[in-house]
XYZ file of N, CA, C and O in Angstrom:
888
model
N 8.563 233.125 116.277
C 9.853 232.753 115.473
C 10.198 231.421 116.566
O 11.178 230.284 116.848
N 9.821 232.342 117.612
C 10.482 231.097 118.565
C 9.702 229.534 119.605
O 11.428 228.520 118.847
N 8.812 229.938 118.681
C 7.408 228.712 119.333
C 8.610 228.031 118.380
O 8.449 226.976 118.137
N 8.617 228.830 116.900
C 8.642 227.608 115.989
C 9.083 226.867 115.725
O 9.875 225.579 115.509
N 10.633 226.953 116.017
C 12.594 226.334 116.124
C 11.549 225.565 117.444
O 12.003 225.202 117.129
N 11.101 225.888 118.557
C 11.382 224.733 119.731
C 10.455 224.164 119.000
O 10.664 222.424 119.876
N 9.391 224.378 118.723
C 8.768 223.040 117.919
C 9.248 221.834 117.672
O 9.008 221.135 117.520
N 10.725 223.252 116.490
C 11.067 221.765 115.106
C 12.458 221.169 116.065
O 12.200 219.888 115.676
N 12.646 221.155 117.064
C 13.885 221.730 118.062
C 12.809 220.004 118.551
O 13.442 218.572 118.890
N 11.550 220.302 119.260
C 10.659 219.531 119.882
C 10.518 218.125 119.251
O 10.616 217.102 119.561
N 9.900 218.189 117.867
C 10.018 216.903 116.951
C 11.115 216.345 116.317
O 10.807 215.659 116.014
N 12.001 216.497 116.681
C 13.422 216.519 116.538
C 13.125 215.771 116.641
O 14.127 214.157 116.651
N 12.804 216.223 118.704
C 13.794 215.327 119.169
C 13.098 214.058 120.055
O 13.057 213.114 120.277
N 11.387 213.924 119.359
C 10.904 213.155 119.200
C 11.236 211.927 118.136
O 11.145 211.364 117.970
N 11.208 212.788 117.020
C 11.015 211.069 115.679
C 12.825 211.157 116.338
O 13.323 209.059 115.677
N 13.852 211.912 116.861
C 15.130 210.642 116.790
C 15.535 209.605 117.786
O 14.353 209.131 118.773
N 15.584 208.437 117.671
C 15.591 206.809 118.890
C 16.624 207.881 119.955
O 17.916 208.850 119.950
N 16.067 207.690 120.624
C 17.924 207.348 122.183
C 18.618 206.960 122.153
O 19.150 205.705 120.740
N 19.405 207.587 122.297
C 20.755 206.880 122.006
C 21.351 205.204 123.406
O 22.444 204.221 122.255
N 19.915 205.386 123.719
C 20.862 203.321 123.675
C 19.498 202.559 122.618
O 20.916 201.460 122.738
N 19.061 203.107 121.841
C 19.147 202.419 120.789
C 19.582 202.125 119.353
O 19.738 201.712 118.065
N 21.179 203.417 119.546
C 21.563 203.624 118.628
C 22.739 202.634 117.819
O 23.690 201.599 119.068
N 23.045 202.865 116.749
C 23.823 201.021 116.899
C 25.233 201.595 116.570
O 25.438 202.589 115.847
N 26.085 200.872 117.415
C 27.068 201.906 118.216
C 28.015 201.958 116.352
O 28.226 200.801 114.999
N 28.976 203.063 116.319
C 29.169 203.215 114.800
C 30.260 201.626 114.375
O 30.927 201.746 115.546
N 30.375 201.663 113.957
C 32.092 201.061 113.113
C 33.653 201.681 113.847
O 33.823 201.851 113.053
N 34.094 200.335 114.654
C 35.115 200.456 115.239
C 36.813 200.689 114.077
O 36.705 200.366 113.169
N 37.392 202.129 114.432
C 38.524 202.426 113.836
C 39.486 200.865 113.828
O 39.303 200.152 114.969
N 40.331 199.809 112.582
C 40.761 199.148 113.122
C 42.586 199.083 114.010
O 43.306 198.485 113.991
N 42.645 200.072 114.076
C 43.511 200.563 114.886
C 44.449 201.087 115.841
O 42.803 201.905 116.213
N 45.573 200.719 116.970
C 44.595 201.379 117.846
C 44.847 203.278 118.022
O 44.904 203.433 117.567
N 44.075 203.505 118.662
C 43.830 204.882 119.574
C 45.088 205.421 119.741
O 45.315 206.282 120.438
N 46.212 204.471 121.304
C 47.093 205.090 120.815
C 48.102 205.733 119.728
O 48.709 206.315 120.065
N 48.087 205.081 118.651
C 48.409 205.708 117.950
C 48.003 207.583 116.928
O 49.328 207.576 116.340
N 46.759 207.342 117.578
C 46.495 208.397 116.912
C 46.928 209.764 118.593
O 45.219 210.373 119.303
N 47.437 210.437 118.319
C 47.366 211.511 118.587
C 48.686 212.695 118.731
O 47.855 212.728 117.454
N 48.254 213.876 119.211
C 48.864 214.937 118.579
C 49.983 214.897 118.634
O 51.122 214.065 119.249
N 50.554 215.715 117.554
C 51.236 215.661 116.488
C 52.920 216.072 118.232
O 54.138 215.364 118.280
N 52.685 216.696 118.633
C 53.369 217.072 119.677
C 53.274 216.553 120.471
O 54.770 215.538 121.171
N 52.333 215.372 121.210
C 52.835 214.597 122.422
C 53.614 213.228 121.507
O 53.527 211.972 122.444
N 53.600 213.055 120.436
C 53.848 211.237 119.571
C 54.549 211.631 118.529
O 55.762 210.295 118.427
N 55.452 212.494 118.373
C 56.729 213.142 117.498
C 57.124 213.847 117.783
O 57.363 215.173 118.116
N 58.538 213.453 118.656
C 60.182 213.882 118.759
C 59.930 215.299 118.160
O 60.008 215.693 117.280
N 60.293 216.580 118.775
C 60.804 217.603 118.448
C 62.050 218.250 118.309
O 63.194 217.293 119.522
N 63.040 218.155 117.184
C 64.233 218.892 117.678
C 63.871 220.083 117.840
O 63.930 220.549 118.416
N 66.275 220.188 118.063
C 66.857 221.556 118.362
C 65.578 222.827 118.242
O 65.978 223.515 118.566
N 66.076 222.699 116.564
C 65.176 223.530 116.202
C 63.157 224.217 116.335
O 63.067 224.995 115.858
N 63.542 223.188 116.717
C 61.713 222.761 116.873
C 60.909 222.094 115.479
O 59.871 222.705 116.372
N 61.563 222.146 114.486
C 60.714 221.659 113.493
C 60.187 219.548 113.519
O 61.405 219.755 114.245
N 59.159 219.521 113.573
C 58.767 217.854 113.835
C 59.324 217.198 112.216
O 59.711 217.994 110.656
N 59.958 215.884 112.809
C 60.683 215.351 111.491
C 59.882 214.528 110.544
O 59.254 213.459 111.529
N 60.129 214.186 109.962
C 59.420 213.354 109.180
C 60.278 212.937 107.951
O 61.067 213.382 107.554
N 60.028 211.117 107.670
C 60.472 210.103 107.156
C 60.031 210.120 105.337
O 59.828 209.438 104.541
N 59.078 211.280 105.835
C 58.062 211.657 103.662
C 58.658 212.794 103.135
O 58.622 213.821 104.202
N 59.212 212.902 101.911
C 59.514 214.316 101.068
C 58.387 214.351 100.883
O 57.115 214.235 100.616
N 59.173 216.095 101.038
C 57.641 216.459 100.121
C 56.865 216.545 99.383
O 55.568 216.534 98.593
N 57.267 215.634 98.148
C 56.932 215.461 97.070
C 55.548 214.573 96.879
O 55.082 214.559 96.680
N 56.797 213.804 97.900
C 55.698 212.521 98.387
C 54.673 212.356 98.990
O 52.977 211.569 99.046
N 54.911 213.388 100.085
C 53.585 213.732 100.375
C 52.431 214.216 100.109
O 51.546 214.328 100.081
N 53.115 215.227 99.421
C 52.143 216.129 97.970
C 51.458 214.687 97.228
O 50.426 214.889 97.231
N 52.383 213.693 96.992
C 51.503 212.899 96.045
C 50.247 212.262 96.667
O 49.405 211.510 96.839
N 51.051 211.657 98.047
C 49.825 211.123 98.581
C 48.199 211.779 99.425
O 47.198 211.238 98.877
N 48.634 213.128 99.450
C 47.675 213.720 100.164
C 46.825 214.100 98.645
O 44.801 213.893 98.565
N 47.301 213.832 97.116
C 46.662 213.962 95.717
C 45.300 212.826 95.534
O 44.367 213.177 94.923
N 46.362 211.865 96.284
C 45.221 210.704 95.999
C 44.298 210.426 97.092
O 43.656 210.263 97.081
N 44.568 211.067 98.451
C 43.540 211.046 99.446
C 42.639 212.247 98.739
O 41.079 211.900 99.175
N 42.692 213.176 98.399
C 41.467 213.745 97.811
C 40.592 214.070 97.442
O 39.324 214.052 96.731
N 41.361 212.910 96.413
C 39.608 212.169 95.167
C 39.312 211.248 96.083
O 38.518 210.525 95.291
N 38.904 211.362 97.235
C 38.672 210.281 97.518
C 37.804 210.088 98.205
O 37.412 211.851 99.079
N 36.334 209.865 97.972
C 34.952 210.168 98.985
C 35.060 209.753 100.217
O 36.140 209.511 101.067
N 34.389 210.761 101.166
C 34.002 210.228 102.672
C 33.806 209.536 102.249
O 34.303 208.764 103.673
N 33.170 207.706 102.390
C 32.738 207.175 102.897
C 33.954 206.507 102.053
O 35.013 204.923 103.350
N 34.796 206.584 100.788
C 35.910 206.182 101.268
C 37.010 206.380 101.951
O 37.543 204.713 102.725
N 37.229 207.374 102.806
C 37.829 207.722 103.908
C 37.526 207.165 105.155
O 38.822 206.925 105.556
N 36.365 207.198 105.508
C 36.140 205.861 105.923
C 36.156 204.257 106.309
O 36.937 203.961 107.021
N 35.896 204.108 104.753
C 36.652 202.482 104.869
C 38.064 202.740 104.969
O 38.190 201.491 105.657
N 39.034 203.603 104.574
C 40.406 203.756 105.967
C 40.382 203.850 106.705
O 41.603 202.417 106.681
N 40.057 203.788 106.725
C 39.327 204.015 108.399
C 39.467 203.005 109.718
O 40.204 203.143 111.055
N 38.009 202.680 108.527
C 38.418 200.774 109.983
C 38.060 199.816 109.470
O 37.658 198.796 109.688
N 38.572 199.857 107.471
C 39.042 198.476 107.291
C 39.918 198.106 107.140
O 40.924 198.636 106.088
N 40.873 197.238 107.655
C 42.528 197.513 107.237
C 42.283 196.766 106.397
O 43.495 197.353 105.835
N 42.011 195.961 105.674
C 42.191 195.000 104.444
C 42.284 196.264 102.676
O 43.346 196.579 102.477
N 40.709 197.752 103.432
C 41.033 198.594 102.171
C 42.464 199.788 102.153
O 42.453 200.028 101.506
N 42.636 199.370 104.029
C 44.247 200.267 103.892
C 44.782 199.466 103.295
O 45.841 200.714 103.045
N 44.857 198.615 103.867
C 46.859 197.957 103.301
C 46.692 197.994 101.242
O 47.236 198.177 101.101
N 45.109 197.378 100.780
C 45.350 197.348 100.160
C 46.199 199.230 99.526
O 46.667 199.598 98.020
N 45.125 200.322 99.402
C 45.564 201.525 99.798
C 47.323 202.222 99.368
O 48.325 202.146 98.710
N 47.628 200.605 100.415
C 48.808 200.996 100.999
C 49.993 200.619 99.539
O 51.105 201.205 99.738
N 49.013 199.972 99.547
C 50.199 198.593 98.271
C 50.690 198.760 97.288
O 50.767 199.490 96.626
N 48.748 200.324 97.046
C 49.120 200.738 95.722
C 49.820 202.142 95.705
O 49.672 202.297 94.684
N 50.625 202.702 96.924
C 51.714 203.477 96.520
C 52.553 202.994 95.334
O 53.828 202.452 95.988
N 53.429 203.702 95.113
C 54.727 203.865 94.083
C 56.196 203.679 95.444
O 55.967 203.196 94.578
N 56.105 204.781 95.961
C 56.712 204.701 97.294
C 57.007 202.850 97.546
O 58.096 202.551 97.957
N 55.533 202.168 98.070
C 55.263 201.220 98.699
C 55.956 200.495 97.743
O 56.290 198.848 98.332
N 55.254 200.067 96.513
C 55.199 199.130 95.091
C 57.141 199.185 95.358
O 57.076 198.118 95.053
N 58.170 200.405 95.641
C 58.900 200.274 95.044
C 60.270 199.071 95.769
O 60.186 198.477 95.806
N 59.838 199.319 97.358
C 59.948 199.574 98.862
C 59.886 197.512 98.772
O 60.838 196.959 99.287
N 58.568 196.855 98.147
C 58.584 196.181 97.924
C 59.102 195.506 97.556
O 58.901 193.935 97.484
N 59.074 195.694 95.523
C 59.586 194.981 94.999
C 61.427 194.749 95.179
O 62.144 193.523 94.988
N 61.929 195.987 96.378
C 63.052 196.047 96.303
C 63.365 194.617 97.047
O 64.154 193.686 97.332
N 62.183 194.657 98.254
C 62.392 193.710 99.232
C 61.971 192.273 98.613
O 62.682 190.782 99.089
N 61.299 192.025 97.568
C 61.175 190.417 96.893
C 62.206 190.057 96.168
O 62.707 188.781 96.323
N 62.953 191.640 95.344
C 63.868 190.688 94.757
C 65.344 190.110 96.169
O 66.697 189.920 95.699
N 65.215 191.010 97.338
C 66.443 190.728 97.907
C 65.817 189.190 98.956
O 66.522 188.456 98.800
N 65.331 188.397 98.929
C 64.645 187.189 99.269
C 64.594 186.294 98.346
O 65.233 185.322 98.671
N 63.902 187.293 96.851
C 64.870 185.976 95.900
C 66.482 185.253 95.718
O 66.436 184.531 95.967
N 66.835 186.941 95.928
C 68.086 186.702 96.389
C 68.326 185.159 97.343
O 69.465 184.628 97.281
N 68.186 186.176 98.310
C 68.675 185.041 99.413
C 68.336 183.457 98.982
O 68.949 182.900 99.933
N 66.859 183.480 98.613
C 67.355 181.778 98.375
C 68.017 181.791 97.815
O 68.061 179.969 97.554
N 68.186 182.255 96.243
C 69.355 181.979 95.522
C 70.330 181.431 96.676
O 70.883 180.390 96.518
N 70.842 182.203 97.104
C 72.187 181.937 97.805
C 72.161 181.216 98.751
O 73.447 179.790 98.687
N 71.350 180.212 99.605
C 70.931 179.823 100.085
C 71.421 178.563 99.058
O 72.153 177.469 99.923
N 70.300 178.681 97.945
C 69.946 177.330 97.718
C 71.516 176.960 97.075
O 71.736 175.692 97.153
N 72.183 177.375 96.508
C 73.904 177.621 96.259
C 74.240 177.256 97.783
O 75.204 175.511 96.978
N 74.557 177.528 98.632
C 75.286 176.748 99.636
C 75.225 175.609 100.085
O 75.297 174.735 100.491
N 73.126 175.452 99.977
C 73.172 173.468 100.315
C 73.274 172.600 98.999
O 74.007 171.595 99.161
N 73.650 173.542 98.298
C 74.697 172.627 97.013
C 75.885 171.749 96.792
O 76.846 171.299 96.330
N 76.336 173.226 97.556
C 78.073 173.196 97.389
C 78.011 172.561 98.797
O 79.689 172.200 99.410
N 77.347 172.285 100.173
C 77.507 170.864 101.086
C 78.596 170.097 101.098
O 78.527 169.706 101.729
N 78.024 169.200 99.458
C 78.569 167.519 99.991
C 80.085 168.149 99.088
O 81.178 167.988 99.633
N 80.260 169.249 98.876
C 81.759 169.664 98.260
C 82.904 169.717 99.337
O 83.673 169.895 99.336
N 81.679 170.691 100.054
C 82.943 172.000 101.222
C 82.908 170.385 102.374
O 83.954 170.396 102.979
N 82.589 169.179 102.384
C 82.529 167.800 103.188
C 83.218 167.376 102.721
O 84.354 167.208 103.197
N 83.768 167.348 101.235
C 84.605 166.658 100.810
C 86.243 166.408 100.854
O 86.906 166.306 101.240
N 85.772 168.140 100.928
C 87.270 169.203 101.036
C 87.498 168.978 102.935
O 88.956 169.756 102.801
N 86.730 169.010 103.408
C 86.454 168.803 104.655
C 87.214 167.641 104.934
O 88.800 167.774 106.451
N 87.500 166.474 104.754
C 87.918 165.139 104.298
C 88.927 165.315 104.217
O 90.155 164.680 104.553
N 89.122 165.718 103.108
C 90.135 165.651 102.760
C 91.646 166.147 103.069
O 92.639 165.883 103.924
N 90.853 167.667 103.919
C 91.954 168.243 105.121
C 92.584 167.300 105.688
O 93.389 167.625 106.826
N 91.096 166.642 106.795
C 91.386 165.928 106.914
C 92.506 164.493 107.506
O 93.511 164.272 107.820
N 92.671 163.663 106.159
C 93.520 163.364 105.622
C 95.109 163.486 104.877
O 96.036 163.306 106.158
N 95.311 165.091 105.454
C 95.895 165.721 105.090
C 96.749 165.726 106.326
O 97.761 165.912 106.272
N 96.163 165.885 107.004
C 96.575 166.215 108.492
C 96.910 165.428 109.221
O 97.915 165.197 110.207
N 96.672 163.994 109.120
C 96.639 162.335 109.494
C 98.245 162.013 108.902
O 98.515 161.315 110.037
N 97.644 161.775 107.371
C 98.489 160.998 106.798
C 99.998 161.908 105.768
O 100.730 161.680 105.788
N 99.375 162.735 105.045
C 99.980 163.567 104.300
C 100.823 164.096 104.706
O 102.178 164.668 104.347
N 100.844 165.215 105.363
C 100.903 166.298 106.651
C 102.810 165.676 107.428
O 103.723 165.841 107.767
N 101.600 164.387 108.018
C 102.977 163.704 108.930
C 104.583 162.847 108.125
O 105.658 163.263 108.628
N 104.138 162.539 107.225
C 104.421 161.855 105.753
C 105.888 164.101 105.459
O 107.128 163.351 106.006
N 105.053 164.024 104.781
C 106.290 165.738 105.178
C 106.739 165.856 106.458
O 107.798 166.851 106.666
N 106.162 165.987 107.636
C 106.707 166.727 108.784
C 108.064 165.161 109.350
O 108.975 165.740 109.272
N 107.706 164.337 108.906
C 108.866 162.755 108.755
C 109.837 163.197 107.615
O 111.192 162.800 108.652
N 109.812 163.746 106.823
C 110.320 164.055 106.186
C 111.559 165.031 106.022
O 113.028 165.380 105.693
N 110.837 167.043 106.950
C 111.208 167.274 107.056
C 112.604 166.924 108.379
O 114.125 167.628 108.548
N 111.651 166.540 109.711
C 113.176 165.759 110.366
C 114.131 165.496 109.804
O 115.458 165.781 110.713
N 113.782 164.498 109.062
C 115.312 163.699 107.595
C 116.279 164.682 107.632
O 116.908 165.170 107.771
N 115.168 165.922 106.535
C 116.460 166.878 106.202
C 116.901 168.141 107.366
O 118.228 168.205 106.739
N 116.003 167.843 108.200
C 117.038 169.060 109.265
C 118.058 168.123 110.059
O 119.066 168.805 110.629
N 118.323 166.831 109.593
C 119.408 166.001 110.961
C 120.042 166.085 109.930
O 121.861 166.008 110.097
N 120.018 165.889 108.124
C 121.450 165.809 107.524
C 121.268 166.741 107.375
O 123.216 167.428 107.184
N 121.205 168.397 107.816
C 121.303 169.706 107.529
C 122.347 170.281 109.120
O 123.426 170.116 108.857
N 121.700 169.352 110.073
C 123.025 169.562 111.429
C 124.004 168.544 111.269
O 124.775 168.776 111.033
N 123.565 167.187 110.921
C 125.048 166.677 110.098
C 126.323 167.286 109.066
O 127.694 167.439 110.089
N 125.527 167.314 108.448
C 127.106 168.697 107.475
C 127.255 169.699 108.027
O 128.545 170.960 108.243
N 126.578 170.810 108.783
C 126.769 171.584 109.743
C 128.315 171.246 110.792
O 129.254 172.071 110.838
N 128.032 170.269 111.440
C 128.256 169.632 112.287
C 130.015 169.065 111.589
O 130.892 168.686 111.857
N 129.560 168.787 110.103
C 130.524 167.746 109.035
C 131.572 168.677 108.342
O 133.007 168.777 108.840
N 132.177 169.725 108.735
C 131.851 171.069 108.549
C 132.014 172.789 109.225
O 132.793 174.320 108.871
N 131.981 172.270 110.558
C 132.334 173.144 111.614
C 134.301 173.721 111.344
O 134.729 171.882 111.460
N 134.582 174.640 111.899
C 135.591 174.628 112.403
C 136.889 173.619 112.847
O 137.756 173.092 112.906
N 135.135 172.985 114.207
C 135.984 171.911 115.428
C 136.261 170.883 114.775
O 137.125 170.319 114.850
N 136.006 169.597 113.551
C 135.177 168.975 113.312
C 136.946 169.007 111.656
O 137.309 168.405 112.045
N 136.888 170.288 111.252
C 137.603 170.496 110.032
C 139.475 170.098 111.031
O 139.911 168.985 110.505
N 138.872 170.998 112.416
C 141.402 171.303 112.864
C 141.242 169.160 113.231
O 141.885 168.910 112.723
N 139.654 169.150 113.728
C 140.666 167.283 113.679
C 140.533 166.745 113.082
O 141.676 165.471 113.018
N 139.934 165.927 111.685
C 140.227 165.702 110.449
C 141.865 165.978 110.091
O 142.711 165.506 109.306
N 142.029 167.230 109.870
C 143.555 167.923 109.393
C 144.109 167.211 110.056
O 144.822 166.728 110.199
N 144.320 167.427 111.878
C 145.349 166.738 112.729
C 144.900 165.689 112.276
O 146.030 164.207 112.240
N 144.528 164.249 111.979
C 143.737 163.068 111.363
C 144.794 162.883 109.958
O 145.590 162.154 110.113
N 144.514 164.152 108.744
C 145.454 163.707 108.093
C 146.892 164.110 108.280
O 147.725 163.011 107.498
N 147.128 165.170 109.229
C 149.196 165.231 109.664
C 149.397 164.188 110.039
O 150.150 163.615 109.337
N 148.605 162.973 110.456
C 149.807 162.118 111.026
C 149.118 160.455 110.904
O 150.255 159.785 110.707
N 148.131 160.647 109.469
C 148.274 159.610 108.322
C 149.176 159.786 108.036
O 150.022 158.895 107.023
N 149.546 161.128 107.315
C 151.486 161.493 106.429
C 152.653 160.974 107.085
O 153.181 160.766 106.811
N 152.042 161.063 108.801
C 154.176 160.852 109.530
C 153.565 159.361 109.177
O 155.091 158.922 109.177
N 152.765 158.660 109.107
C 152.626 157.207 109.032
C 153.251 156.697 108.118
O 153.513 155.470 107.796
N 152.825 157.139 106.834
C 153.468 156.626 104.785
C 154.528 157.055 105.663
O 155.317 156.456 104.777
N 154.969 158.903 105.908
C 156.287 158.385 105.537
C 156.740 156.708 106.074
O 158.290 157.332 105.679
N 156.442 157.357 107.107
C 157.709 156.053 108.414
C 157.409 155.092 107.478
O 158.261 154.103 107.359
N 156.294 154.451 107.332
C 156.505 153.259 106.560
C 157.056 153.355 104.662
O 158.061 152.504 104.391
N 157.372 154.603 104.665
C 158.381 154.796 103.012
C 159.497 154.676 104.058
O 160.587 153.809 102.800
N 160.127 155.119 104.285
C 161.334 154.943 105.076
C 161.645 153.630 105.650
O 162.558 152.957 104.562
N 160.852 153.351 105.539
C 161.175 151.196 106.493
C 161.014 150.749 104.222
O 161.833 150.342 104.595
N 160.220 151.446 104.182
C 160.379 149.801 102.657
C 161.983 150.505 102.090
O 162.098 149.057 101.570
N 162.576 151.652 102.455
C 163.690 152.165 101.729
C 164.669 151.563 102.382
O 166.184 150.815 101.477
N 165.084 151.463 103.446
C 165.801 150.716 104.209
C 165.510 149.183 104.111
O 166.770 148.676 104.131
N 164.884 148.493 103.663
C 164.913 147.144 103.989
C 165.495 146.771 102.499
O 164.620 145.535 102.008
N 164.746 148.427 101.487
C 165.580 147.810 100.199
C 164.869 147.580 99.214
O 164.370 146.351 97.276
N 162.520 147.789 99.436
C 161.669 147.175 98.540
C 161.548 148.389 97.876
O 160.639 148.040 97.101
N 162.266 149.335 97.942
C 162.127 150.732 97.078
C 163.444 151.403 96.405
O 164.499 151.091 97.638
N 163.222 151.601 95.113
C 164.318 152.535 94.459
C 165.008 153.656 95.674
O 164.164 153.574 95.483
N 166.016 154.067 95.488
C 166.219 155.368 95.204
C 165.146 156.287 95.103
O 164.854 157.782 95.640
N 165.383 157.115 93.808
C 164.337 157.593 93.220
C 163.533 157.611 93.407
O 163.021 158.383 93.114
N 162.225 156.238 93.244
C 161.159 156.453 93.215
C 160.845 156.560 95.115
O 160.153 157.129 95.287
N 161.797 156.524 95.559
C 161.254 156.505 97.599
C 161.947 158.566 97.176
O 160.780 158.735 97.817
N 162.625 158.803 96.898
C 162.843 160.563 96.969
C 161.411 161.285 96.575
O 160.856 162.123 97.109
N 161.319 160.627 95.031
C 160.190 160.659 94.508
C 158.646 161.276 95.539
O 157.854 162.613 95.770
N 158.523 159.812 95.929
C 157.292 160.192 96.858
C 157.335 160.435 98.873
O 156.379 161.387 98.645
N 158.849 160.212 98.833
C 158.712 161.171 100.594
C 158.358 162.590 100.228
O 158.260 163.648 101.133
N 158.901 163.712 99.058
C 158.965 164.654 98.823
C 157.502 165.004 98.973
O 157.279 165.843 99.107
N 156.252 164.388 98.595
C 155.704 164.285 97.762
C 154.730 164.140 99.204
O 153.718 164.933 99.459
N 154.777 163.207 100.316
C 154.115 163.022 101.273
C 154.087 164.297 102.476
O 153.939 164.656 103.098
N 155.675 164.364 101.799
C 156.299 166.492 102.905
C 155.169 166.770 103.169
O 155.400 168.059 103.863
N 156.040 167.453 101.674
C 155.142 168.373 101.250
C 154.102 169.198 101.702
O 153.051 169.612 102.211
N 152.747 167.436 101.418
C 151.896 167.405 101.869
C 151.508 167.584 103.171
O 150.692 168.215 103.809
N 151.810 167.579 104.119
C 152.307 167.305 105.674
C 152.215 168.671 106.059
O 151.747 169.432 106.677
N 152.797 168.836 105.886
C 153.455 170.991 105.963
C 152.442 171.770 104.950
O 152.087 172.940 106.369
N 152.699 170.978 103.920
C 151.108 172.521 103.187
C 149.702 172.083 105.004
O 149.018 172.817 105.082
N 148.835 170.963 104.919
C 148.199 170.868 106.440
C 148.788 171.168 107.568
O 146.886 171.965 108.043
N 150.119 171.223 107.344
C 150.199 171.415 109.290
C 150.866 173.508 109.617
O 149.642 174.059 110.223
N 150.088 174.062 107.976
C 150.027 175.946 108.373
C 148.727 175.854 107.853
O 148.170 176.442 109.379
N 148.917 174.918 107.216
C 146.702 176.086 107.376
C 146.239 175.326 109.052
O 145.406 175.900 108.932
N 146.391 173.835 109.360
C 146.297 174.090 110.650
C 146.606 175.152 112.043
O 146.239 175.457 112.214
N 147.977 175.379 112.023
C 148.007 176.684 112.500
C 147.472 178.152 111.712
O 147.458 178.581 113.724
N 147.369 178.108 111.267
C 147.144 179.481 111.158
C 145.248 179.584 111.145
O 144.676 180.647 112.068
N 145.133 178.490 111.144
C 142.777 178.412 111.507
C 142.976 178.251 112.823
O 142.329 178.392 113.658
N 143.921 177.217 113.576
C 144.232 176.964 115.240
C 145.279 178.929 115.272
O 143.857 178.834 116.652
N 145.347 179.082 114.535
C 146.315 180.708 115.979
C 144.172 181.780 115.199
O 144.031 182.246 116.261
N 143.984 181.358 114.147
C 142.655 182.669 113.956
C 141.500 182.077 115.151
O 140.681 183.356 115.653
N 140.899 181.093 115.183
C 139.648 180.235 116.035
C 140.401 181.439 118.071
O 140.082 182.005 118.560
N 142.743 180.626 117.950
C 142.378 181.889 118.984
C 142.113 183.450 119.087
O 141.767 184.000 120.621
N 142.185 183.783 118.387
C 142.541 185.524 117.793
C 141.342 185.880 118.561
O 140.238 186.823 119.497
């Protein structure tokens, strides 16, 4: 028995080609650095569990698809990048992600085209803003300055000091008119009845103004 297996192994050894003449197996398309033990390539969490980016249901579905493939098909996935990519794109999860990405790409292109179509309007609005700043804004600023000057003038006109000054001028003018009326009466240019009526009116107005002036001056002093 020993000689039989020994002779069989010898015959097999003689019938096998030397290792130097064997064709090299097809190399996998992925990098060998990516194929490492789980403990070295995937960080451990604090609880000792390996985090996973695939849910158990999704993983079970992928495993079910791989179980139906032959050894040759599995080998082709490891050695043929196109075959692997085709298998990857056939997964529902990848298909959904690809569809979402395509929709986002189309939406981005749509928004970009809309922005490009609106560029002339944006340029026109920018030009209008420039015109407003250089012309209409300058006109509005000039009008505003004019209104502010009018406001300041009105405030000065009705200020207490200005009112007192004009009241003094009115009292002085009333005195002058009373003196002129007296002069006309002395020169017989006006009769007594007319003189009394006008003189009384002038003096009453004078004394009212004098009382107002005195009250305003006392208020300002207090």
